[in-house]
GROMACS .gro file of C-alpha atoms in nm:
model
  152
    1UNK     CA    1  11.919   7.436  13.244
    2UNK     CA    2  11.957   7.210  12.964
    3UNK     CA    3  11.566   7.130  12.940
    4UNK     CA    4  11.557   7.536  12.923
    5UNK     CA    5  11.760   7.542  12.640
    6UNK     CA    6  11.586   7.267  12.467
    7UNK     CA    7  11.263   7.424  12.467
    8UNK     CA    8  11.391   7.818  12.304
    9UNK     CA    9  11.598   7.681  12.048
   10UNK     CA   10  11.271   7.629  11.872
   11UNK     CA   11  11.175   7.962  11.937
   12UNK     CA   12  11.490   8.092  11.825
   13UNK     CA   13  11.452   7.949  11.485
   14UNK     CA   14  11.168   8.161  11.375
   15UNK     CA   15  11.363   8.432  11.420
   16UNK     CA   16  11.693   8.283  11.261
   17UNK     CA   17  11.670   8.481  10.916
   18UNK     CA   18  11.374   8.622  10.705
   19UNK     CA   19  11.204   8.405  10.403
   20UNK     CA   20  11.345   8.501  10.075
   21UNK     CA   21  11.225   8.780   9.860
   22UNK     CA   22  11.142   8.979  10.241
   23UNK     CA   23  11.276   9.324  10.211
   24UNK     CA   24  11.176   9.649  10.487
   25UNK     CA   25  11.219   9.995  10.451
   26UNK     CA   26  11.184  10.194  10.786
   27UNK     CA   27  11.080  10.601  10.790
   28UNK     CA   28  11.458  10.685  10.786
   29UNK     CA   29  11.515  10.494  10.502
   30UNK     CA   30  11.277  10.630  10.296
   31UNK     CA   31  11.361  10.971  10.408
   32UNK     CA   32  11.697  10.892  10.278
   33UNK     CA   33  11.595  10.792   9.951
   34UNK     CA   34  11.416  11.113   9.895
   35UNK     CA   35  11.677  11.331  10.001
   36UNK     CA   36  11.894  11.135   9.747
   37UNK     CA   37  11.700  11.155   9.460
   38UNK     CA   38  11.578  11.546   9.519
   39UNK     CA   39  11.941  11.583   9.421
   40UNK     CA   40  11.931  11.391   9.129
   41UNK     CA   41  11.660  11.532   9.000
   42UNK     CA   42  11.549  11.631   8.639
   43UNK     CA   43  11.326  11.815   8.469
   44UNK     CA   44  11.071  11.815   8.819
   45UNK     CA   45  11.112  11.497   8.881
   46UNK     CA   46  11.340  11.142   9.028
   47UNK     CA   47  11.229  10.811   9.081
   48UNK     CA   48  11.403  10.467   9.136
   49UNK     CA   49  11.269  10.142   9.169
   50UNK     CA   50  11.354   9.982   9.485
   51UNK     CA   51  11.267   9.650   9.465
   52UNK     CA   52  11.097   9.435   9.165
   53UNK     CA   53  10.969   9.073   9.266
   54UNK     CA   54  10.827   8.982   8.959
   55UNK     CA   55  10.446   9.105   8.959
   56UNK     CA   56  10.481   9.407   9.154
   57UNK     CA   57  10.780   9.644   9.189
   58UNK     CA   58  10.799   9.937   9.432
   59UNK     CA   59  10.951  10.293   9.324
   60UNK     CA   60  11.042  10.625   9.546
   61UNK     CA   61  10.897  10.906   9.350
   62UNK     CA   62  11.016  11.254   9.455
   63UNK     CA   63  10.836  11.560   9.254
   64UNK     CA   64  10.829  11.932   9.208
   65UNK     CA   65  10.639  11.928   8.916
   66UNK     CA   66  10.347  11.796   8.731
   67UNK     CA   67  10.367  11.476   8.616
   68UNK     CA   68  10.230  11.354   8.287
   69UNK     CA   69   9.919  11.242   8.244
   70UNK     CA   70   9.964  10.811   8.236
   71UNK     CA   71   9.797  10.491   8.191
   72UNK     CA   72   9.911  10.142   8.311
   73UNK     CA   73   9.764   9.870   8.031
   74UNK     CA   74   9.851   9.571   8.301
   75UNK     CA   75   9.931   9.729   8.601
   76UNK     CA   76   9.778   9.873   8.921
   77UNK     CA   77   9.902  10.131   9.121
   78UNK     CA   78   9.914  10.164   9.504
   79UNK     CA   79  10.081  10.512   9.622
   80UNK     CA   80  10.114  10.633   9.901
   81UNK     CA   81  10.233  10.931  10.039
   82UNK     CA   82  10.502  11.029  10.217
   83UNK     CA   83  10.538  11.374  10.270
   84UNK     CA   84  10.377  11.692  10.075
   85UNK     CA   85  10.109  11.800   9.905
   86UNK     CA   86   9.927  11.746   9.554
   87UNK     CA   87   9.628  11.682   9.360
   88UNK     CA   88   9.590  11.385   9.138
   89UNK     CA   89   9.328  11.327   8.889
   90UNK     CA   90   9.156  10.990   8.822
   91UNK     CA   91   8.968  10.868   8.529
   92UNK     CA   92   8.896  11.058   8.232
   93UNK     CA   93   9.091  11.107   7.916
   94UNK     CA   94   9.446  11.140   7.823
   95UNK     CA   95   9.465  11.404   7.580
   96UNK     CA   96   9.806  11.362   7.323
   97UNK     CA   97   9.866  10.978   7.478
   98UNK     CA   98  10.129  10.825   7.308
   99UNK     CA   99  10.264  10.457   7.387
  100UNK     CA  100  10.605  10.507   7.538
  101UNK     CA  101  10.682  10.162   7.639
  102UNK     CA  102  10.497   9.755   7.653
  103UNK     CA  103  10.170   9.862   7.777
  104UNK     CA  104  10.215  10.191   7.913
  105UNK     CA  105  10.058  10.537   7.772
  106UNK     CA  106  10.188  10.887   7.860
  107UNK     CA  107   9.985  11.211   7.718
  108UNK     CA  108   9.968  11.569   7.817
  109UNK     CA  109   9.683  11.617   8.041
  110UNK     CA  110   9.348  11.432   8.117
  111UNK     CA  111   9.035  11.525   8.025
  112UNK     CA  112   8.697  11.509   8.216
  113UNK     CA  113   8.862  11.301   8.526
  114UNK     CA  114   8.860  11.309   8.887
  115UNK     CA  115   9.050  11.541   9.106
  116UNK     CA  116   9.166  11.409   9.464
  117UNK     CA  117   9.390  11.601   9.722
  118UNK     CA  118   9.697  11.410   9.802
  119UNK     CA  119   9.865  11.495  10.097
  120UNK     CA  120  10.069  11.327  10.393
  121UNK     CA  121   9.956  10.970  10.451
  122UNK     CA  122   9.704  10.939  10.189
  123UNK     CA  123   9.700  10.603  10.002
  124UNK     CA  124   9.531  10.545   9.683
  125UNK     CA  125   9.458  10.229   9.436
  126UNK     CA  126   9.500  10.301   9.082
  127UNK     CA  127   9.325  10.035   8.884
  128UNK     CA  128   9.484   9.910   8.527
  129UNK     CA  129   9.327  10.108   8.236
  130UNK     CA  130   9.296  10.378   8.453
  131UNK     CA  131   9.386  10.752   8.347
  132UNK     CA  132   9.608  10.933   8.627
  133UNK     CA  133   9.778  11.227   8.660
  134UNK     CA  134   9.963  11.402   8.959
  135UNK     CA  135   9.929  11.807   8.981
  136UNK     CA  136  10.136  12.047   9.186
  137UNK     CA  137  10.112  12.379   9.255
  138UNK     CA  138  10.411  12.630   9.217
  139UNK     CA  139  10.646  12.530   9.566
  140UNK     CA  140  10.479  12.251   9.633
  141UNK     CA  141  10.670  11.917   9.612
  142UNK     CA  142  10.573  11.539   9.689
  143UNK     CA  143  10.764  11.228   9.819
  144UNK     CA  144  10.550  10.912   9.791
  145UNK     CA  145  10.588  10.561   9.744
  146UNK     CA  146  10.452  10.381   9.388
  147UNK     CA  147  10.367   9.979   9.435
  148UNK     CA  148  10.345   9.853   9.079
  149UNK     CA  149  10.087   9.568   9.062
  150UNK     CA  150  10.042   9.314   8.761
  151UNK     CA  151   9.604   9.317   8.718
  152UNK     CA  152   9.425   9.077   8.577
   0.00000   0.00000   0.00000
């Protein structure tokens, strides 16, 4: 019995406590955080950042409205999608870009980019310098997840 003990106390201590800086969200989590911020909601829009370690933060974006058009100077953007529907573009110009903070640039609209559907699941890379805009319909809305990246 003893030599049984012995050998899983090892084992045991990998699963003692998580490394600093680990976080997890599950599904129902996430869920959650939507709901909340769809009542806090202005003008189309909540978002809160969840988590910041340093060089990349993560923020819960829930929408009912277009977004402004927006460029990251330094930072890459991973979203993904949660739940809804939406079109982003990619690339182009911002038309009416004004810096509204350190190395970010928000305008009206983009001209000449990409558009992509975004819908349930979809994931999508954002590099730095990179023109982006989110577009919804009239009803539709959008959950979806924004990992904040510092590039190089």
């Amino acid at each position: 019995m003893l030599k049984k003990l012995l050998l899983t106390l090892p084992t045991l201590a990998l699963y003692a406590a998580a490394p600093s800086g680990f976080n997890e969200w599950t599904a129902s989590d996430l869920k959650a955080k939507a709901a909340q911020l769809k009542g806090a909601m202005k003008n189309g829009l909540a978002s809160e950042t969840v988590a910041n370690w340093g060089t990349h933060q993560m923020v819960v974006i829930h929408r009912e409205k277009s977004g402004q058009s927006e460029l990251h100077e330094k930072q890459a953007d991973v979203i993904v999608v949660r739940r809804g529907s939406g079109t982003v573009v990619i690339g182009g110009t911002i038309v009416g870009g004004k810096t509204t903070a350190p190395g970010e640039i928000r305008g009206e609209s983009i001209e000449g980019g990409e558009l992509h559907e975004l819908k349930e699941g979809s994931i999508l890379h954002v590099p730095p310098q990179t023109a982006h805009q989110v577009i919804l319909k009239a009803g539709q809305t959008i959950d979806y997840l924004a990992i904040k990246a510092d590039g190089k």
